[in-house]
Short mmCIF file of C-alpha atoms and ligand atoms in Angstrom, two decimals:
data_model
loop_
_atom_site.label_atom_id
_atom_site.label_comp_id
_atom_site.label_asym_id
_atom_site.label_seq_id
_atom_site.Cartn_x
_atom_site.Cartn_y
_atom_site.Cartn_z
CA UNK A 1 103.43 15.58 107.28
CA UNK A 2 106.48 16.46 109.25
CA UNK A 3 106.84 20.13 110.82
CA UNK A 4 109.22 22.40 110.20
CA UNK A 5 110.43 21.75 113.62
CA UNK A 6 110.81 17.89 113.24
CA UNK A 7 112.42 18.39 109.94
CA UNK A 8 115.00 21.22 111.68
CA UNK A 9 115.83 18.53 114.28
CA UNK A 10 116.21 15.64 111.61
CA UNK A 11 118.18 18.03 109.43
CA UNK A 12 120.88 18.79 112.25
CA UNK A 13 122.09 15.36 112.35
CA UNK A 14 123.10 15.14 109.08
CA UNK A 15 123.73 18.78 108.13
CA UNK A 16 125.79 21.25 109.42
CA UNK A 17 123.15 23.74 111.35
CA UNK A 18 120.71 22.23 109.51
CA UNK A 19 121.47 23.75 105.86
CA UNK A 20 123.27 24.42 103.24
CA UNK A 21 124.10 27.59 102.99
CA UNK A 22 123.50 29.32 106.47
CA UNK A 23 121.31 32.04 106.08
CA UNK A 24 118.62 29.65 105.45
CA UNK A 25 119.18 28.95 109.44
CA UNK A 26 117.39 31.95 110.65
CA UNK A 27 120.14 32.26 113.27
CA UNK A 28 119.93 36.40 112.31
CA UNK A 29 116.18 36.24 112.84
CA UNK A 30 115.82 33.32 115.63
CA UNK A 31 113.30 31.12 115.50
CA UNK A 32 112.66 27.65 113.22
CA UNK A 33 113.52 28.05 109.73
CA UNK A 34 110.43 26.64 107.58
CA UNK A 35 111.03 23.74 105.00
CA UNK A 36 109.51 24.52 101.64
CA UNK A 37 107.48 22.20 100.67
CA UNK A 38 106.70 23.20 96.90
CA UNK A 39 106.29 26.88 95.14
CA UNK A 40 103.86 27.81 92.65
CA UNK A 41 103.34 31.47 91.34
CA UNK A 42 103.97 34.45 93.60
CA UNK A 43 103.79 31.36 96.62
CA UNK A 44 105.85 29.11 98.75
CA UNK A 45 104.41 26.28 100.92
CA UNK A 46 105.98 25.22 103.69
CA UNK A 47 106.21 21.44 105.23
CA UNK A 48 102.86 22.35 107.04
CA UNK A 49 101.24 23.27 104.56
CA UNK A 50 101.35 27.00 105.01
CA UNK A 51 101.64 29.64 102.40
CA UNK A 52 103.72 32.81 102.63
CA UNK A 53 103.98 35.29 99.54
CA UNK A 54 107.64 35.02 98.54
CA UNK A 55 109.75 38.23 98.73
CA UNK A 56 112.64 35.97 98.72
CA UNK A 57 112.23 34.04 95.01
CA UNK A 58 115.72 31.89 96.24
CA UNK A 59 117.75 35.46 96.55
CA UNK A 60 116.99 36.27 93.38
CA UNK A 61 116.60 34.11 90.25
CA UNK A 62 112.71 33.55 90.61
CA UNK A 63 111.70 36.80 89.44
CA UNK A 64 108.80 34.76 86.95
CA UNK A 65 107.90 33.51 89.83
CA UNK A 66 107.54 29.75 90.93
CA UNK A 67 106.83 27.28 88.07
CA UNK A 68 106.08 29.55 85.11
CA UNK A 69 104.77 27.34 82.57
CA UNK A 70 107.11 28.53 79.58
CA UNK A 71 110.36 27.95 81.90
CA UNK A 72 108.96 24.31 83.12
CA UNK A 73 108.34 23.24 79.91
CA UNK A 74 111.78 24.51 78.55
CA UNK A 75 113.36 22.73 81.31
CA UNK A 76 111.50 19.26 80.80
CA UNK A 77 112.12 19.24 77.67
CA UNK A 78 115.85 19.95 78.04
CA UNK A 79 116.30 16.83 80.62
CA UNK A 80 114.73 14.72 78.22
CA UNK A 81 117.32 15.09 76.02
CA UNK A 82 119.65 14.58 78.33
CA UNK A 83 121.02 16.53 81.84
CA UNK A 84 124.51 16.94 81.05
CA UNK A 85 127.07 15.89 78.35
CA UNK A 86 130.70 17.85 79.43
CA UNK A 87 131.00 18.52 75.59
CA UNK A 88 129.67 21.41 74.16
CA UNK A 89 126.37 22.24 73.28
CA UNK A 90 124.27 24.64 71.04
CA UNK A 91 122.10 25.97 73.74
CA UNK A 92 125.11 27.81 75.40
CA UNK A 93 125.90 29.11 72.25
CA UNK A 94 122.46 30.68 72.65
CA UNK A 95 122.53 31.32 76.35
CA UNK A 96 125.61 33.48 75.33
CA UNK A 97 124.54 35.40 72.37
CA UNK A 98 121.06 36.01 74.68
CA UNK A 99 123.33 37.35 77.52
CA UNK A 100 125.54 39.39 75.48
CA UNK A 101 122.79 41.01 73.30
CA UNK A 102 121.86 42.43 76.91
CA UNK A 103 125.36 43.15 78.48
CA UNK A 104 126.61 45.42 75.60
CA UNK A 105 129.89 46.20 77.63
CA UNK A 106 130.54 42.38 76.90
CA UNK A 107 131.93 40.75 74.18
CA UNK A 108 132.27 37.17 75.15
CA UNK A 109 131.01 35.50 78.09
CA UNK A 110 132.12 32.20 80.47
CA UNK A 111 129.23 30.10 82.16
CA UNK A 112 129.99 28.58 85.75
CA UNK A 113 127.56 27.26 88.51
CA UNK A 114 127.23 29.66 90.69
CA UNK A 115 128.11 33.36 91.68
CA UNK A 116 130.95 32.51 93.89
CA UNK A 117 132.06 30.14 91.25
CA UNK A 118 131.99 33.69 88.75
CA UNK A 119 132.95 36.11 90.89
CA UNK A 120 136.11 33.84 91.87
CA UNK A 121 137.21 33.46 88.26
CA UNK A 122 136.66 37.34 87.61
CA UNK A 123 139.17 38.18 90.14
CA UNK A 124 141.58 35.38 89.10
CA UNK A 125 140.70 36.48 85.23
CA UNK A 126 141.66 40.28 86.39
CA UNK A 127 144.96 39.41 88.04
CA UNK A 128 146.17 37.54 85.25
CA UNK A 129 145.20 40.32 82.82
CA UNK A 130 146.92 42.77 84.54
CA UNK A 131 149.57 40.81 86.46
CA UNK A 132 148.84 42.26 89.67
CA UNK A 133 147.73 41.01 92.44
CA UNK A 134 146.04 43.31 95.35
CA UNK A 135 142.15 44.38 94.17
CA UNK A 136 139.45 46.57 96.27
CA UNK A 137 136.49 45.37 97.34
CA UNK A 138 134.04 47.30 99.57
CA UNK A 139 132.71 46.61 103.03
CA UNK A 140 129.46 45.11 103.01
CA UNK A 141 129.17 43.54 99.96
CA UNK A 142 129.25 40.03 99.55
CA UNK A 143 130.73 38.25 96.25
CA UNK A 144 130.31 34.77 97.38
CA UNK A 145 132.89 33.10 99.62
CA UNK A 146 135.91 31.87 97.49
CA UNK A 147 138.89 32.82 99.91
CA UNK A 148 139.79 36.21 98.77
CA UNK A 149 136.92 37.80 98.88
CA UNK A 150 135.98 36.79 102.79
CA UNK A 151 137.83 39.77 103.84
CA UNK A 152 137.03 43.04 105.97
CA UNK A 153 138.83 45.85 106.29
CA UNK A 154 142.57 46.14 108.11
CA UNK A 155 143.01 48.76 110.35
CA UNK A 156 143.78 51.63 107.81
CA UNK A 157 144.10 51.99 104.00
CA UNK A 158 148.07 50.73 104.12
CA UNK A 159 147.56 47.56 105.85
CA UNK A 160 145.65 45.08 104.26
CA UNK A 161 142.87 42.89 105.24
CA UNK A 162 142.12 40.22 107.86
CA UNK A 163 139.95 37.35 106.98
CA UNK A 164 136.73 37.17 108.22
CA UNK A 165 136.19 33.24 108.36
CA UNK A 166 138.53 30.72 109.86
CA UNK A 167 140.24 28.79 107.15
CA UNK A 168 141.36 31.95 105.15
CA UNK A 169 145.09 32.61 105.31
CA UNK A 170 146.31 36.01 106.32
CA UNK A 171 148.97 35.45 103.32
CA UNK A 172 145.52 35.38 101.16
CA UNK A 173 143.84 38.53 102.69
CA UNK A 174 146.96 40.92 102.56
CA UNK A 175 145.90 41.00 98.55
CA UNK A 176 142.63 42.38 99.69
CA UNK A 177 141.80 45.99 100.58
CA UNK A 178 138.79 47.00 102.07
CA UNK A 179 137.03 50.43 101.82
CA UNK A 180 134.14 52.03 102.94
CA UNK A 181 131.01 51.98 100.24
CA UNK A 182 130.41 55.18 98.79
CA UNK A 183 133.22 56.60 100.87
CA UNK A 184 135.11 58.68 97.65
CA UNK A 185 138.09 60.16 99.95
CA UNK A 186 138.88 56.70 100.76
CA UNK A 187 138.66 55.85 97.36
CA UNK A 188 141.23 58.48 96.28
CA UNK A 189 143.53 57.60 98.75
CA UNK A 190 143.70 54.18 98.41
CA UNK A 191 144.29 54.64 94.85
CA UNK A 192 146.88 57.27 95.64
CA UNK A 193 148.73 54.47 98.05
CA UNK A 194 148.07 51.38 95.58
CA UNK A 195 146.91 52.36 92.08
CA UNK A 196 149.47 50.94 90.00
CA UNK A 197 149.59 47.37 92.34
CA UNK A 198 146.10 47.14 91.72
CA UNK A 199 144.38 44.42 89.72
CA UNK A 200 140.77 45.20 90.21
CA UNK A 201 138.24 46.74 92.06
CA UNK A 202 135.24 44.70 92.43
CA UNK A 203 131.70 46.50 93.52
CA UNK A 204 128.26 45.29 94.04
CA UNK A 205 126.41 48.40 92.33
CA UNK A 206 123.72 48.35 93.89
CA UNK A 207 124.41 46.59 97.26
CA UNK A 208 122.02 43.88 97.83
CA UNK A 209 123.87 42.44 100.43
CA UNK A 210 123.82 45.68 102.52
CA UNK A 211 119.71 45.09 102.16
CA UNK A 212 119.51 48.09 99.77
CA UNK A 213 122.30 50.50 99.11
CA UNK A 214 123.11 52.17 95.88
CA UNK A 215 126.31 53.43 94.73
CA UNK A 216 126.02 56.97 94.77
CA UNK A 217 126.47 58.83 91.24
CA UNK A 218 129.61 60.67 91.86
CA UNK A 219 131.47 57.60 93.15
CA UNK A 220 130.45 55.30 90.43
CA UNK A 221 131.84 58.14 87.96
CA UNK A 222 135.02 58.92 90.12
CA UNK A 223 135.80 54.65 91.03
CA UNK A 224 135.58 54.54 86.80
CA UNK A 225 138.01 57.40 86.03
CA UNK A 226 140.28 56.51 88.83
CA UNK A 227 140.51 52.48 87.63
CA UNK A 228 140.75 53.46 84.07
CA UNK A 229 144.11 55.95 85.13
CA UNK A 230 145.45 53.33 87.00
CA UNK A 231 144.57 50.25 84.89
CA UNK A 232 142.69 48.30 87.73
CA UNK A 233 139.64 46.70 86.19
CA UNK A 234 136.46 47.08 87.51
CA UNK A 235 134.50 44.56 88.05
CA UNK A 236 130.85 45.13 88.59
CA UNK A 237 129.10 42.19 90.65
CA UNK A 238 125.46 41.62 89.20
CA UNK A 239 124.74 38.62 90.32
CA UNK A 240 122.13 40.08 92.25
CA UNK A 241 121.45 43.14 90.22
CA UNK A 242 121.46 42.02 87.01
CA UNK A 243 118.41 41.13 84.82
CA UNK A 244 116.47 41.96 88.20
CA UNK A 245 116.73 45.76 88.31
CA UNK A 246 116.28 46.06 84.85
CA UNK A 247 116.95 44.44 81.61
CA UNK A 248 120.00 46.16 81.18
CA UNK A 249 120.87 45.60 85.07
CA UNK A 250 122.89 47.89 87.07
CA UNK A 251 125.58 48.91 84.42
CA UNK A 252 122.60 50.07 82.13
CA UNK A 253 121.34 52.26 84.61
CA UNK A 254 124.33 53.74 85.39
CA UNK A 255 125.14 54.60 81.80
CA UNK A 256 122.02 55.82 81.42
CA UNK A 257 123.33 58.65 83.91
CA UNK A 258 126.94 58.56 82.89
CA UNK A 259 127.55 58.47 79.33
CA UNK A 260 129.67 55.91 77.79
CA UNK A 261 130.20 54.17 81.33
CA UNK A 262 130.99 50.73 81.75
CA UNK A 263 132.26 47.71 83.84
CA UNK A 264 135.53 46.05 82.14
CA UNK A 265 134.36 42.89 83.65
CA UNK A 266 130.40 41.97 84.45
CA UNK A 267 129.48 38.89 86.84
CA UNK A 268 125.48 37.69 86.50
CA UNK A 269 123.96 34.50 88.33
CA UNK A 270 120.63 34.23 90.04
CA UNK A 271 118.34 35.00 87.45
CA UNK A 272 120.35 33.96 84.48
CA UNK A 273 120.26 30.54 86.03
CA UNK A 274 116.29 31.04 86.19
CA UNK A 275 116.50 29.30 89.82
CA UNK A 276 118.91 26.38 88.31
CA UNK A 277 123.00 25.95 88.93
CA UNK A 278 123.75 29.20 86.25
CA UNK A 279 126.36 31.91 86.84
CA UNK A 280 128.53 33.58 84.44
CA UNK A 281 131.53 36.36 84.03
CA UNK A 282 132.24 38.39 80.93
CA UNK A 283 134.36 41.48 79.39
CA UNK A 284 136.01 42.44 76.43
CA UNK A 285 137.94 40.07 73.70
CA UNK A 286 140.98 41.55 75.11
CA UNK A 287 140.40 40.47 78.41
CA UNK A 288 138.68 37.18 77.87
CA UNK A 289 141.31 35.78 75.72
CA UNK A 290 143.39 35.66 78.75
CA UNK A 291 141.49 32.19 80.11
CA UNK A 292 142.10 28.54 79.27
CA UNK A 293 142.25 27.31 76.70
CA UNK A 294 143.16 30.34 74.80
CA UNK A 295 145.33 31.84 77.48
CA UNK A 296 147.34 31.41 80.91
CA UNK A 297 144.22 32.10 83.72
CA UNK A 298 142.59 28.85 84.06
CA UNK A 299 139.15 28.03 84.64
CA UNK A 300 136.83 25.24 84.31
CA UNK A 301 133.77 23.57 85.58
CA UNK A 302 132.07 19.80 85.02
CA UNK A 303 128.57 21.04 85.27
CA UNK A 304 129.59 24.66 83.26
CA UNK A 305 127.16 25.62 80.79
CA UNK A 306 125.01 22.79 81.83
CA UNK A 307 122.17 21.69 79.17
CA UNK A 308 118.85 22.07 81.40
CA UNK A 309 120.29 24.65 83.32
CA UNK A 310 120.96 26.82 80.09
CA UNK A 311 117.55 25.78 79.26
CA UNK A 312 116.35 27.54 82.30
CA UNK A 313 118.40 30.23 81.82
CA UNK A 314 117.50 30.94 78.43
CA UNK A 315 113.60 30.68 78.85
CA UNK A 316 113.37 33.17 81.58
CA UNK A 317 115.77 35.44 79.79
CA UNK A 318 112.95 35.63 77.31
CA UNK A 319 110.31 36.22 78.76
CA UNK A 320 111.63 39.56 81.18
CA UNK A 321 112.34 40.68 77.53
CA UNK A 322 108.00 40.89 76.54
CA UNK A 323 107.12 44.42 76.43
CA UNK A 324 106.79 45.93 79.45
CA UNK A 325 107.73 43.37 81.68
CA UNK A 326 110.36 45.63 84.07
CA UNK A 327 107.65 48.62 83.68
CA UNK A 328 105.07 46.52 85.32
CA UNK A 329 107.74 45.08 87.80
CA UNK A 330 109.31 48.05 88.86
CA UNK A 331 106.08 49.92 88.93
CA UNK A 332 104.62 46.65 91.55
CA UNK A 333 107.84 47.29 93.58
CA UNK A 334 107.72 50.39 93.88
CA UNK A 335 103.87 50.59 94.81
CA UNK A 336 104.77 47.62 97.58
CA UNK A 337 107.92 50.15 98.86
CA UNK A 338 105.69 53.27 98.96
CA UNK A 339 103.29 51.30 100.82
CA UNK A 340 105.26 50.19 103.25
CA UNK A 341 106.48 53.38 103.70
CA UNK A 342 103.00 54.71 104.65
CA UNK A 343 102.05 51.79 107.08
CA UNK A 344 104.99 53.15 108.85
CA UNK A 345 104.32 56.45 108.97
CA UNK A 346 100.98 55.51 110.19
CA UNK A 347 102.11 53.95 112.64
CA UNK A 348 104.81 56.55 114.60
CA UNK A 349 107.80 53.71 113.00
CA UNK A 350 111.22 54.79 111.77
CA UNK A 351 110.95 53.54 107.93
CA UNK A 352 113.24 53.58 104.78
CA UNK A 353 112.74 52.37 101.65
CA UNK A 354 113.99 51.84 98.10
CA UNK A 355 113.72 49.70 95.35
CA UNK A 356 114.81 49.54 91.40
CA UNK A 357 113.40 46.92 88.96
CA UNK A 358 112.00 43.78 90.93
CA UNK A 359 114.55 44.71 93.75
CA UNK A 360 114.11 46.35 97.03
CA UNK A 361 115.19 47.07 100.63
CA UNK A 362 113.86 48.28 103.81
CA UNK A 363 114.60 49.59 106.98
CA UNK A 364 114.04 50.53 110.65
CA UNK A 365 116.04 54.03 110.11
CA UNK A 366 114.33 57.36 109.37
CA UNK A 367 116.93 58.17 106.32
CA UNK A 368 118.20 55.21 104.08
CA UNK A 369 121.99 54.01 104.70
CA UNK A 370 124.91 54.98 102.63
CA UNK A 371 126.72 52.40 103.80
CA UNK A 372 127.59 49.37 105.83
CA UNK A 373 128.35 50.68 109.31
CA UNK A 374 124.68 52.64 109.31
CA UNK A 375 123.00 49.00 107.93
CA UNK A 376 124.15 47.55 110.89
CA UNK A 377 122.97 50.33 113.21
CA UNK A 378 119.66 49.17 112.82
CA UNK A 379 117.69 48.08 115.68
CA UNK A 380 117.82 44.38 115.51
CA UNK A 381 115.38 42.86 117.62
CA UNK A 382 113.02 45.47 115.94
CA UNK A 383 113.37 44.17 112.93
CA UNK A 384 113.21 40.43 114.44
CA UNK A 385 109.80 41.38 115.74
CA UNK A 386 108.61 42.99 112.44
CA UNK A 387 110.17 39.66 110.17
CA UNK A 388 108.29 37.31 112.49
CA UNK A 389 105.18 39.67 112.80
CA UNK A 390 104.99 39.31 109.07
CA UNK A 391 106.22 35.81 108.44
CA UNK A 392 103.24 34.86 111.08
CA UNK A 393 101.05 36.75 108.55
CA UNK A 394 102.22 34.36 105.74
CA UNK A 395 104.67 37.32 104.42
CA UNK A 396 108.10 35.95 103.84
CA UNK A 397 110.72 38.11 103.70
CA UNK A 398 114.17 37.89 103.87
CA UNK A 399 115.33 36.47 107.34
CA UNK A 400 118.20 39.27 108.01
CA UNK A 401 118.11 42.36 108.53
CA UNK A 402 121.24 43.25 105.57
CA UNK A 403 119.23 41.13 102.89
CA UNK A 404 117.87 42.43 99.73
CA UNK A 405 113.59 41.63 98.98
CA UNK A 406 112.48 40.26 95.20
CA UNK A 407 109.16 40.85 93.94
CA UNK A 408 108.50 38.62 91.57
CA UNK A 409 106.14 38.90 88.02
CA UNK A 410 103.25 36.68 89.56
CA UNK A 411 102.49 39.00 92.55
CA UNK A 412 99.53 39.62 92.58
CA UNK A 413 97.30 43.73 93.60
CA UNK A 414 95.87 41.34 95.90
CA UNK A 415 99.22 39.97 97.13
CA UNK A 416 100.47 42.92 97.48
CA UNK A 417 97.19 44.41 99.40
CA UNK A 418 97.78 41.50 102.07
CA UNK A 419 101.29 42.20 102.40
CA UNK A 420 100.50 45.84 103.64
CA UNK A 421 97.77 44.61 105.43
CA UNK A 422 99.88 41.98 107.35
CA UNK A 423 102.77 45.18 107.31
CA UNK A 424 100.36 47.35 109.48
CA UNK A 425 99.28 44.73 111.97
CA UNK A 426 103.24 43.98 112.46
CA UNK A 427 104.02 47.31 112.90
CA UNK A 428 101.46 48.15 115.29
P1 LIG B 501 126.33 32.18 94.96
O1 LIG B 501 127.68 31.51 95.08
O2 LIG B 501 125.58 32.14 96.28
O3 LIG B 501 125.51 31.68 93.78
O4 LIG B 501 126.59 33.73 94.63
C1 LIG B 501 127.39 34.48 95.47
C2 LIG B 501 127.02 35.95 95.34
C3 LIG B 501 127.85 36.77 94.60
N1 LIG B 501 127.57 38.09 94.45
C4 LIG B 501 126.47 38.64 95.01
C5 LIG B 501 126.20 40.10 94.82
C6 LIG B 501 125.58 37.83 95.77
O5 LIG B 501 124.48 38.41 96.33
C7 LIG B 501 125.85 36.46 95.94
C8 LIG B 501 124.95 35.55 96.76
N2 LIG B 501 123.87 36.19 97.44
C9 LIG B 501 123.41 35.55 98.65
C10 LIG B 501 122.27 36.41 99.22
N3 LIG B 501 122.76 37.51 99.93
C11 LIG B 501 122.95 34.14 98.40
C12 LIG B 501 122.15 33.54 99.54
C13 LIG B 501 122.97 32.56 100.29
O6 LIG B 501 124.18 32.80 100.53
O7 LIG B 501 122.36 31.55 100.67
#
């Protein structure tokens, strides 16, 4: 059996870093990244054999867990029949009505292959709808890394962004404007300098990619008043959030503390996909008779809609809807935050903590973050220590400090009893 290290080595040759998407590196954390092996349950196995309890489930979609039976089967069965056909099938037809039964703010709904994939065509989708082109997006969120979107903020509200990878043209960032999360005078004035240029605003609603950092109530209510007078969309970014903080995912929790709200455009992935290639965007009628090959926005996508990947999809769909699934969930998460929270204490070390649904986020700071620049304040080779204290303890978590934690349906009391107990000794 190779280690992880040999397998690290072997994979730099032929792989940029090592991986394919570069998180997976553990260049944030340091150290060797471990090569899964196989998952089963609430577990991942690494190349050597070793478990960890997975607070990752692959950033997301594996909130069943690894290998539920009903979503294997599903899947099997699908690829059987064949893996993909580029001609439509009835399972997306399904996939669909599932999705939109959930997403009431949606009428009609695209599949793609993967977040970026949805978020990319949302913004595209949103310009042509409106025929604008600048859109808001906020720092510290990520939507996935089509061109547009790998932006940070200029120096003020006038100027417009500067991209923040090589490879993105300044001519593409100047569309971008970057504000502050939960920062409401910015909001006002950049709508007061750009309102009527603007095609969308596009949010993360609960910010996943900040580790954990909700949108606070009178923002959400204000950014929603202030695109509807201006008519930007907004877009709400679930593709972490949705169908993992509840079954009605972020938008449902905000309507059920703002009447009547909703996104004019919705973006899912992760656990619509069920761990498979599955993203998807979705609005109105109105809006989504603007794409091919009704309208003038085009979009398309070989493996869109694929047949086992729907199947995936649509299993796992099914099952968070049993009774009681997201109390049980939440209720897990919440216990596993709270204890966390104590260990801390115990132990003399600045803690924060939140979580909603199967999602959650810690960290070293007495008070929990409102927004990116306070993430990022954290004390990094603290949290280094305490990842690798834990990881050593055959707790994975996720290997950055600005990363959102799953908990997943198959964690076990006893899972989550070791995970505090391996939580204390880390944080002693
Ligand atoms: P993908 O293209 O990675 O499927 O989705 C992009 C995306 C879009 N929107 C949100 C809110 C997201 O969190 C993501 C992807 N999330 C990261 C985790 N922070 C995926 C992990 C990775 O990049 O390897």
């Amino acid at each position: 059996m190779s280690s992880n290290q040999a397998l690290f080595e072997r994979a730099q040759q032929v792989i940029p870093g090592g991986v394919n998407s570069p998180v997976r590196a553990f260049r944030a954390v340091g150290g060797t990244p471990r090569f899964i092996a196989r998952g089963e349950g609430a577990y991942i196995y690494d190349a050597e054999g070793r478990r960890y309890i997975d607070y990752i489930g692959s950033w997301g979609p594996m909130i069943l867990g690894h290998g539920h039976p009903a979503v294997l089967e599903a899947v099997l069965a699908a690829a059987r029949e064949g893996f993909s056909f580029g001609a439509p099938t009835e399972r997306e037809i399904e996939l669909a009505e599932e999705i939109l039964k959930l997403v009431p703010s949606m009428e009609q709904v695209r599949l793609v292959s993967s977040g970026t994939e949805a978020t990319m065509s949302a913004i595209r989708l949103a310009r042509g709808a409106t025929g604008r082109s600048k859109f808001i997006k906020f720092e510290g969120c990520y939507h996935g890394h089509t061109d547009s979107l790998l932006v940070k903020a200029g120096s003020g509200l006038a100027t417009f962004g500067n991209p923040t990878s090589a490879g993105v043209p300044a001519e593409v960032a100047q569309h971008t404007v970057v504000l502050e999360y939960n920062n409401l005078a910015q909001l006002e004035e950049a709508f007061a300098l750009h309102g009527r240029e603007l095609a969308c605003v596009i949010i993360e609603p609960i910010a996943g990619n900040m580790n954990f950092v909700r949108a606070a109530l009178p923002f959400v209510k204000r950014l929603r008043e202030l695109c509807s007078e201006h008519g930007a969309l907004l877009v709400f970014d679930e593709v972490m959030t949705g169908f993992r903080v509840g079954l009605h995912s972020a938008q449902g929790h905000y309507a059920s503390l703002i009447p009547g709200f909703k996104p004019d455009i919705s973006v899912f992935g992760k656990v619509i996909g069920g761990g498979m290639p599955l993203a998807a965007f979705g609005a109105s009628r109105e809006i989504m008779k603007h794409l091919a090959p009704l309208g003038g926005v085009y979009q398309a996508g070989t493996l869109s809609g694929n047949p086992v990947a729907t199947a995936c999809g649509l299993a796992t769909l099914r099952e968070i809807q049993k009774p009681g699934f997201f109390t049980e969930l939440a209720a897990k998460t919440r216990r596993l935050v709270d204890g966390l929270k104590a260990v801390a204490a115990q132990n003399g070390v600045p803690f924060s903590a939140d979580s909603e649904g199967g999602m959650f986020g810690f960290f070293l700071l007495p008070e929990l973050p409102q927004n990116y620049q306070t993430v990022m304040g954290t004390d990094k080779d603290r949290f280094n220590r305490f990842f690798h204290g834990m990881l050593d303890r055959g707790v994975y978590l996720a290997p950055a400090l600005y990363e959102a934690g799953f908990v997943s349906a198959a964690l076990s009391e006893a899972d989550l009893q070791a995970t505090l107990d391996a939580a204390r000794e880390a944080l002693r």
